[in-house]
Short mmCIF file of C-alpha atoms and ligand atoms in Angstrom, two decimals:
data_model
loop_
_atom_site.label_atom_id
_atom_site.label_comp_id
_atom_site.label_asym_id
_atom_site.label_seq_id
_atom_site.Cartn_x
_atom_site.Cartn_y
_atom_site.Cartn_z
CA MET A 20 53.63 113.27 111.92
CA ILE A 21 54.94 109.95 110.69
CA SER A 22 54.02 106.43 111.86
CA VAL A 23 56.10 104.50 114.39
CA GLU A 24 57.04 102.00 111.70
CA ASP A 25 58.28 104.71 109.33
CA ALA A 26 60.13 106.48 112.12
CA LEU A 27 61.96 103.27 112.97
CA LYS A 28 62.95 102.74 109.32
CA LYS A 29 64.30 106.26 109.11
CA ILE A 30 66.29 105.79 112.30
CA PHE A 31 67.85 102.59 110.92
CA LYS A 32 68.79 104.57 107.79
CA ILE A 33 70.68 107.32 109.62
CA LEU A 34 72.73 105.00 111.83
CA PRO A 35 76.45 105.06 111.04
CA LYS A 36 78.15 101.96 109.73
CA ASN A 37 79.60 99.73 112.35
CA GLY A 38 83.11 98.28 112.60
CA ASN A 39 84.72 95.14 114.10
CA GLU A 40 87.13 94.53 116.89
CA LYS A 41 89.04 91.44 118.11
CA ILE A 42 88.53 90.67 121.78
CA SER A 43 89.38 87.96 124.30
CA LEU A 44 86.76 85.23 124.78
CA LEU A 45 86.69 86.28 128.44
CA ASN A 46 85.14 89.63 127.44
CA ALA A 47 82.89 88.33 124.71
CA CYS A 48 79.72 87.18 126.51
CA GLY A 49 76.74 89.11 125.10
CA ARG A 50 78.75 90.53 122.17
CA VAL A 51 77.75 89.92 118.58
CA LEU A 52 80.07 87.76 116.47
CA ALA A 53 81.17 89.58 113.30
CA LYS A 54 83.39 86.92 111.71
CA ASP A 55 82.74 83.17 111.45
CA VAL A 56 84.87 81.02 113.68
CA LEU A 57 86.53 77.99 112.07
CA ALA A 58 87.37 74.91 114.15
CA LYS A 59 91.14 74.49 114.14
CA ASN A 60 90.86 70.84 115.26
CA ASP A 61 88.56 67.86 115.47
CA GLN A 62 86.75 67.53 118.79
CA PRO A 63 87.74 65.31 120.42
CA PRO A 64 91.06 65.54 118.56
CA PHE A 65 91.58 61.76 119.05
CA SER A 66 89.26 58.93 120.14
CA THR A 67 89.05 58.93 123.93
CA SER A 68 87.64 56.79 126.68
CA ALA A 69 84.31 57.99 128.07
CA MET A 70 84.83 56.09 131.34
CA ASP A 71 87.38 54.75 133.78
CA GLY A 72 87.88 51.07 133.00
CA TYR A 73 89.80 48.69 130.74
CA VAL A 74 90.20 48.94 126.98
CA ILE A 75 90.19 45.70 124.94
CA SER A 76 90.56 44.90 121.26
CA ASP A 77 87.40 42.73 121.32
CA LEU A 78 84.24 44.49 119.95
CA ALA A 79 81.85 41.71 121.02
CA PRO A 80 83.18 40.24 124.24
CA ARG A 81 81.19 37.91 126.52
CA VAL A 82 80.70 37.86 130.29
CA GLY A 83 83.44 35.60 131.66
CA SER A 84 86.10 36.66 129.03
CA SER A 85 89.52 37.31 130.60
CA TYR A 86 92.38 39.52 129.44
CA ASN A 87 96.05 40.04 130.34
CA LEU A 88 96.69 43.46 131.74
CA VAL A 89 99.56 44.92 129.69
CA GLY A 90 99.66 48.61 130.58
CA GLU A 91 97.96 51.79 131.63
CA VAL A 92 96.95 55.06 129.92
CA SER A 93 95.60 58.12 131.68
CA ALA A 94 94.30 61.49 130.39
CA GLY A 95 97.17 63.46 128.89
CA SER A 96 99.40 60.35 128.36
CA ILE A 97 99.65 57.90 125.48
CA PHE A 98 100.12 54.12 125.19
CA SER A 99 102.69 53.73 122.47
CA GLY A 100 102.22 50.01 121.81
CA VAL A 101 99.48 48.15 119.98
CA LEU A 102 96.70 46.40 121.90
CA GLY A 103 96.56 42.72 120.91
CA ASN A 104 93.97 39.95 121.19
CA GLY A 105 93.40 38.78 124.74
CA GLU A 106 94.99 41.91 126.17
CA ALA A 107 93.57 44.77 128.22
CA ILE A 108 94.95 48.21 129.18
CA ARG A 109 93.89 50.11 132.26
CA ILE A 110 92.33 53.37 130.90
CA PHE A 111 90.87 56.52 132.44
CA THR A 112 88.28 59.07 131.23
CA GLY A 113 89.74 61.34 128.54
CA ALA A 114 92.72 59.14 127.78
CA PRO A 115 93.48 58.38 124.08
CA ILE A 116 92.29 54.93 122.94
CA PRO A 117 95.46 52.92 122.14
CA VAL A 118 95.93 51.49 118.61
CA GLY A 119 93.87 48.29 118.43
CA GLY A 120 91.46 49.36 121.18
CA LYS A 121 87.82 48.69 120.23
CA ARG A 122 85.84 48.93 123.41
CA VAL A 123 86.11 50.06 127.03
CA ILE A 124 84.70 47.87 129.79
CA ILE A 125 83.85 50.07 132.77
CA GLN A 126 85.79 49.18 135.87
CA GLU A 127 82.61 48.32 137.81
CA ASN A 128 82.09 45.46 135.33
CA MET A 129 85.61 43.97 135.56
CA VAL A 130 87.12 41.77 138.25
CA ILE A 131 90.88 42.09 138.64
CA LYS A 132 93.05 39.27 139.93
CA TYR A 133 96.87 39.53 139.71
CA ASN A 134 97.50 40.52 136.10
CA THR A 135 94.19 39.33 134.72
CA VAL A 136 90.89 41.10 134.30
CA THR A 137 87.58 39.24 133.78
CA ILE A 138 84.27 40.68 132.61
CA ASN A 139 81.47 40.06 135.11
CA GLU A 140 78.76 42.18 133.50
CA LEU A 141 78.17 43.99 130.17
CA ASN A 142 76.18 47.13 129.34
CA GLY A 143 74.73 46.08 125.98
CA ASP A 144 76.83 47.15 122.95
CA GLU A 145 78.06 50.45 124.45
CA THR A 146 81.75 50.89 123.59
CA PHE A 147 82.34 53.89 125.89
CA ILE A 148 84.61 55.35 123.20
CA ARG A 149 84.14 58.98 122.08
CA LYS A 150 85.16 58.91 118.45
CA ILE A 151 87.55 61.52 117.00
CA GLY A 152 85.53 64.50 115.61
CA SER A 153 82.25 63.24 117.09
CA ASP A 154 81.45 66.72 118.53
CA PHE A 155 82.74 68.72 115.55
CA LYS A 156 85.24 68.38 112.74
CA SER A 157 88.29 70.54 111.90
CA GLY A 158 87.20 73.35 109.53
CA GLN A 159 83.61 73.30 110.74
CA VAL A 160 82.16 76.84 110.77
CA PHE A 161 80.43 78.62 113.59
CA GLU A 162 78.39 81.26 111.84
CA THR A 163 77.75 84.95 112.43
CA PRO A 164 75.90 86.95 113.56
CA THR A 165 75.23 85.40 116.92
CA VAL A 166 74.93 86.97 120.35
CA LEU A 167 77.56 85.03 122.21
CA THR A 168 76.44 83.04 125.24
CA PRO A 169 78.58 81.14 127.75
CA PHE A 170 77.81 77.91 125.81
CA HIS A 171 79.10 79.47 122.56
CA LEU A 172 82.25 80.66 124.28
CA SER A 173 83.15 77.19 125.54
CA LEU A 174 82.49 75.80 122.05
CA ILE A 175 84.72 78.44 120.45
CA ALA A 176 87.47 77.81 123.02
CA SER A 177 87.32 74.08 122.25
CA MET A 178 87.74 75.04 118.56
CA ASN A 179 91.12 76.37 119.72
CA SER A 180 90.44 80.12 119.47
CA SER A 181 91.15 82.44 122.40
CA GLU A 182 89.77 85.53 120.63
CA VAL A 183 86.74 86.46 118.55
CA THR A 184 85.95 89.27 116.15
CA VAL A 185 82.81 91.06 117.25
CA TYR A 186 80.87 94.15 116.17
CA LYS A 187 81.93 97.29 118.04
CA LYS A 188 79.47 98.55 120.67
CA PRO A 189 77.79 101.74 119.54
CA THR A 190 78.86 104.76 121.52
CA VAL A 191 75.81 106.68 122.73
CA ALA A 192 75.94 110.14 124.34
CA ILE A 193 72.90 110.95 126.46
CA ILE A 194 72.06 114.61 127.17
CA SER A 195 69.24 115.55 129.53
CA THR A 196 68.01 119.13 129.08
CA GLY A 197 66.08 121.46 131.34
CA ASP A 198 66.63 124.37 133.76
CA GLU A 199 64.53 122.52 136.33
CA LEU A 200 66.76 119.42 136.53
CA VAL A 201 69.32 118.51 139.16
CA ILE A 202 71.13 115.19 139.50
CA PRO A 203 70.13 112.85 142.37
CA GLY A 204 71.83 113.93 145.59
CA GLU A 205 72.34 117.54 144.43
CA LYS A 206 70.69 120.42 146.36
CA ARG A 207 67.35 121.20 144.78
CA SER A 208 65.71 124.62 144.78
CA ALA A 209 61.95 125.02 145.27
CA SER A 210 61.27 124.86 141.57
CA GLN A 211 63.59 122.06 140.59
CA ILE A 212 63.11 118.30 140.15
CA ILE A 213 65.47 115.36 140.01
CA SER A 214 66.73 114.30 136.60
CA SER A 215 65.79 110.67 136.38
CA ASN A 216 65.49 109.77 132.72
CA GLY A 217 69.18 109.53 131.90
CA PHE A 218 69.66 106.71 134.43
CA GLY A 219 67.00 104.45 132.93
CA ILE A 220 68.05 105.22 129.36
CA TYR A 221 71.74 104.69 130.13
CA SER A 222 71.04 101.32 131.80
CA ARG A 223 68.68 100.09 129.09
CA LEU A 224 71.20 100.92 126.37
CA ALA A 225 74.03 99.25 128.28
CA LEU A 226 71.82 96.14 128.61
CA ALA A 227 71.15 96.24 124.85
CA GLY A 228 74.90 96.11 124.16
CA ALA A 229 75.71 99.81 123.68
CA ASN A 230 78.47 101.85 125.26
CA PRO A 231 76.53 104.74 126.76
CA ARG A 232 77.82 108.00 128.31
CA LEU A 233 75.65 110.20 130.51
CA LEU A 234 76.72 113.79 129.83
CA PRO A 235 76.10 116.78 132.14
CA ILE A 236 72.57 118.27 132.10
CA ALA A 237 72.17 121.08 129.57
CA LYS A 238 70.28 124.22 130.53
CA ASP A 239 67.46 125.53 128.32
CA THR A 240 69.79 128.07 126.66
CA GLU A 241 71.44 127.95 123.29
CA SER A 242 74.92 128.33 124.74
CA SER A 243 74.55 125.58 127.32
CA LEU A 244 73.02 123.20 124.79
CA LYS A 245 75.84 123.94 122.31
CA SER A 246 78.59 123.36 124.83
CA ILE A 247 77.17 120.03 126.04
CA LEU A 248 76.62 118.95 122.43
CA GLU A 249 80.31 119.59 121.81
CA LEU A 250 81.02 116.79 124.28
CA ALA A 251 78.78 114.42 122.30
CA MET A 252 80.33 114.97 118.91
CA GLY A 253 81.69 111.84 117.27
CA SER A 254 79.40 109.44 119.17
CA ASP A 255 77.63 106.89 116.98
CA ILE A 256 74.33 108.06 118.45
CA ILE A 257 73.48 111.28 120.26
CA VAL A 258 70.35 111.05 122.39
CA THR A 259 68.82 114.26 123.74
CA VAL A 260 66.10 114.15 126.33
CA GLY A 261 63.46 116.85 126.70
CA GLY A 262 63.19 120.25 125.08
CA ALA A 263 61.77 118.67 121.94
CA SER A 264 58.21 120.00 122.16
CA VAL A 265 56.66 123.30 121.13
CA GLY A 266 57.22 125.36 124.30
CA ASP A 267 59.28 128.63 124.26
CA TYR A 268 62.13 126.84 126.10
CA ASP A 269 62.19 123.77 123.84
CA LEU A 270 65.38 124.76 122.00
CA VAL A 271 66.99 121.41 121.34
CA LYS A 272 65.98 120.98 117.66
CA LYS A 273 66.79 124.62 116.89
CA VAL A 274 70.30 124.37 118.37
CA LEU A 275 70.95 121.02 116.74
CA LYS A 276 70.01 122.54 113.36
CA THR A 277 72.34 125.52 113.90
CA VAL A 278 75.25 123.13 114.55
CA GLY A 279 74.51 121.26 111.32
CA MET A 280 71.91 118.51 112.07
CA LYS A 281 69.94 117.49 109.01
CA PRO A 282 66.49 116.57 110.27
CA GLU A 283 65.03 113.19 109.20
CA PHE A 284 61.63 113.59 110.82
CA GLU A 285 59.94 115.57 113.56
CA LYS A 286 56.98 114.19 115.50
CA VAL A 287 55.69 110.67 115.54
CA ALA A 288 52.06 109.52 115.68
CA MET A 289 52.43 107.77 118.98
CA ARG A 290 51.39 108.12 122.59
CA PRO A 291 53.47 108.74 124.60
CA GLY A 292 56.28 110.07 122.46
CA LYS A 293 54.78 112.48 119.98
CA PRO A 294 57.70 115.02 120.06
CA LEU A 295 60.32 112.40 119.10
CA PHE A 296 62.61 113.55 116.32
CA ALA A 297 65.69 112.29 114.50
CA GLY A 298 68.41 113.63 112.25
CA LYS A 299 71.96 113.23 111.13
CA LEU A 300 74.82 115.37 112.57
CA ASN A 301 78.05 114.64 110.69
CA LYS A 302 78.28 110.86 111.02
CA SER A 303 76.21 110.66 114.22
CA ALA A 304 72.54 109.73 114.33
CA VAL A 305 70.67 112.13 116.60
CA ILE A 306 67.56 110.94 118.35
CA GLY A 307 65.55 113.46 120.36
CA LEU A 308 63.40 111.91 123.07
CA PRO A 309 60.56 113.66 124.87
CA GLY A 310 61.27 114.67 128.49
CA ASN A 311 58.40 113.06 130.31
CA PRO A 312 59.93 110.15 132.18
CA VAL A 313 57.62 107.38 130.90
CA SER A 314 57.69 108.76 127.35
CA SER A 315 61.50 108.78 127.32
CA LEU A 316 61.71 105.17 128.54
CA ILE A 317 59.00 103.82 126.22
CA CYS A 318 60.68 105.56 123.28
CA THR A 319 63.94 103.98 124.37
CA GLU A 320 62.25 100.56 124.18
CA ILE A 321 60.48 101.20 120.85
CA PHE A 322 63.23 103.08 119.01
CA LEU A 323 66.61 102.98 120.72
CA VAL A 324 66.81 99.28 121.59
CA PRO A 325 65.89 98.25 118.02
CA ALA A 326 68.39 100.85 116.71
CA ILE A 327 71.16 99.26 118.85
CA ASN A 328 70.15 95.81 117.58
CA HIS A 329 70.23 97.09 113.98
CA PHE A 330 73.64 98.66 114.48
CA LEU A 331 74.95 95.38 115.89
CA ASN A 332 73.43 93.39 112.97
CA ILE A 333 71.15 91.40 115.26
CA SER A 334 68.59 89.98 112.87
CA SER A 335 65.54 90.23 115.16
CA ASN A 336 65.84 94.01 115.38
CA SER A 337 62.27 94.98 116.25
CA ARG A 338 60.22 94.31 119.33
CA GLU A 339 58.28 91.08 119.35
CA VAL A 340 54.52 91.52 119.56
CA ILE A 341 52.28 88.77 121.01
CA HIS A 342 48.48 88.65 120.95
CA VAL A 343 46.83 88.06 124.32
CA LYS A 344 43.36 88.46 125.80
CA SER A 345 42.49 91.72 127.56
CA SER A 346 41.15 91.39 131.10
CA ARG A 347 38.98 94.46 130.58
CA THR A 348 37.32 96.80 128.08
CA ILE A 349 39.72 99.22 126.40
CA GLU A 350 38.20 102.31 124.80
CA LYS A 351 38.66 103.05 121.06
CA ASN A 352 41.95 104.70 120.20
CA GLY A 353 42.62 108.10 118.68
CA PRO A 354 44.88 108.89 115.69
CA ARG A 355 48.17 108.03 117.46
CA GLU A 356 49.57 104.56 118.21
CA HIS A 357 49.11 104.14 121.92
CA TYR A 358 51.56 102.18 124.06
CA MET A 359 49.60 101.47 127.18
CA ARG A 360 51.26 100.41 130.42
CA ALA A 361 49.89 96.99 131.36
CA ASN A 362 50.43 93.79 133.31
CA TYR A 363 50.46 90.43 131.66
CA ASP A 364 49.74 87.45 133.94
CA SER A 365 51.47 84.37 132.52
CA LEU A 366 49.18 82.04 134.58
CA THR A 367 45.81 83.40 133.42
CA LYS A 368 47.30 84.60 130.08
CA LEU A 369 45.38 87.86 130.48
CA VAL A 370 46.75 91.34 130.02
CA ASN A 371 45.45 94.13 132.26
CA VAL A 372 45.85 97.72 131.08
CA GLU A 373 46.63 100.11 133.91
CA ASP A 374 44.05 102.82 134.86
CA ARG A 375 46.55 105.63 135.01
CA GLN A 376 48.44 106.25 131.75
CA ASP A 377 49.92 109.72 132.41
CA SER A 378 53.43 109.83 130.96
CA SER A 379 54.98 111.21 134.13
CA LEU A 380 54.09 108.22 136.32
CA LEU A 381 57.24 106.15 136.83
CA SER A 382 55.61 104.17 139.67
CA VAL A 383 53.00 102.88 137.22
CA LEU A 384 55.70 101.95 134.70
CA VAL A 385 57.63 100.11 137.39
CA ASN A 386 54.57 98.05 138.20
CA SER A 387 53.99 97.18 134.52
CA ASN A 388 55.60 94.28 132.70
CA SER A 389 54.17 94.95 129.25
CA LEU A 390 52.84 97.46 126.78
CA VAL A 391 49.54 96.97 125.02
CA VAL A 392 49.85 98.43 121.53
CA ARG A 393 46.76 100.21 120.25
CA LYS A 394 47.01 100.96 116.54
CA PRO A 395 45.81 104.40 115.37
CA ASN A 396 41.99 104.63 115.31
CA SER A 397 41.52 101.02 116.44
CA PRO A 398 38.00 100.25 117.78
CA GLN A 399 36.99 99.48 121.35
CA ILE A 400 38.35 96.16 122.74
CA LYS A 401 35.96 94.08 124.83
CA LYS A 402 37.02 91.95 127.78
CA GLY A 403 38.44 88.66 126.39
CA GLN A 404 39.39 90.05 122.97
CA LEU A 405 42.98 89.75 121.74
CA VAL A 406 45.27 92.77 121.90
CA PRO A 407 48.82 93.19 120.52
CA THR A 408 51.26 93.34 123.45
CA ILE A 409 54.97 93.79 123.92
CA LEU A 410 56.50 92.02 126.91
CA LEU A 411 59.07 94.19 128.70
CA ASN A 412 62.18 92.87 130.56
P1 AMP B 26 60.12 118.71 128.15
O1 AMP B 26 60.06 117.63 127.09
O2 AMP B 26 61.50 119.28 128.26
O3 AMP B 26 59.04 119.71 127.94
O4 AMP B 26 59.82 117.96 129.53
C1 AMP B 26 58.57 117.37 129.77
C2 AMP B 26 58.44 117.01 131.24
O5 AMP B 26 59.42 116.07 131.56
C3 AMP B 26 58.68 118.18 132.16
O6 AMP B 26 57.77 118.06 133.25
C4 AMP B 26 60.11 117.98 132.62
O7 AMP B 26 60.36 118.58 133.87
C5 AMP B 26 60.23 116.50 132.63
N1 AMP B 26 61.59 116.09 132.41
C6 AMP B 26 62.36 116.46 131.34
N2 AMP B 26 63.58 115.87 131.41
C7 AMP B 26 63.57 115.12 132.51
C8 AMP B 26 64.52 114.27 133.13
N3 AMP B 26 65.75 114.11 132.62
N4 AMP B 26 64.18 113.60 134.25
C9 AMP B 26 62.94 113.74 134.76
N5 AMP B 26 61.98 114.53 134.24
C10 AMP B 26 62.31 115.22 133.12
MG1 MG B 27 62.29 120.90 129.16
#
């Protein structure tokens, strides 16, 4: 059995190399930038008026100063002349400042009479001019790797790019295994249960930025496992669920080895999740998750989500651990790292470990928002002592 930390390192090592693709900005939210973006222009590309008002050539005017109105310039147009002393031009927000223009007096502070405008109030030294390049300059670099947000996408658009180069999403094939499983809605015999794990794993991986595929359920026979594995070949990651333990019908590792998987490790010192294994099959990384529903989802959080982040070159590729006070006594831990379902209350700042930790209890997992991490052989924790905790969601 290897430690969680070593298992994660080994998983990172077997991941295939990622490639890039060019996509429209409209599809780029949440994707990871693979190539720097260079601004193709200054922003704003010319000095513009920040307000509706009158532009004058006077930098230090006084209340009572009057100007001859000699023209107008609106957003998208240009005033081709030169603004002289004692002259004003009607200007609107976003319009280019004419040559000679030094300051905009907002229209609320000007009185207009015939062709003359007079200042009746001033707002300190504010010029109401947005200088050329005051947001960013041409050639300025927007650096990788960054998970693109709506703010980034507007910034990149204003740099005059309609496309970005991003890392490709990893393709992940998910195979649930077990004679007892039927999909939701399917007729169930007296000995069968509903296959639930694939749905949570699929959704979590999609949220993490992968391109998952849920394959048909494989039966606990070599031929069924082989034929479903055929459908998974070529995926960046192949995730099997169940059949990884030591029972007579746990054939997944055996079949994977017969089709060429080179094992990287088998069994991890963690709870839940002990049967987890990984290996390399051609270029694909294979990760075998345990079948118990809570085990499969916790292993997804602890191994698959960081693996997706690693593949996508996201720098913070392991789960953040915070230290918070326990609301109760937690007994000393055994030799495996224990990920205990728990609830963290952000008001009291206390974390409360759930009573029932059986790895089949999805209802307990649903009511938990965190995992308390108990290192192997760690001593008893008393109420009020700090415990390492991972916040979920
Ligand atoms: P296994 O790892 O195949 O021994 O499965 C462990 C337990 O998890 C068994 O009780 C299985 O019935 C259950 N199980 C396995 N796969 C799934 C699944 N996809 N959805 C729900 N339960 C499952
Ligand atoms: Mg099974």
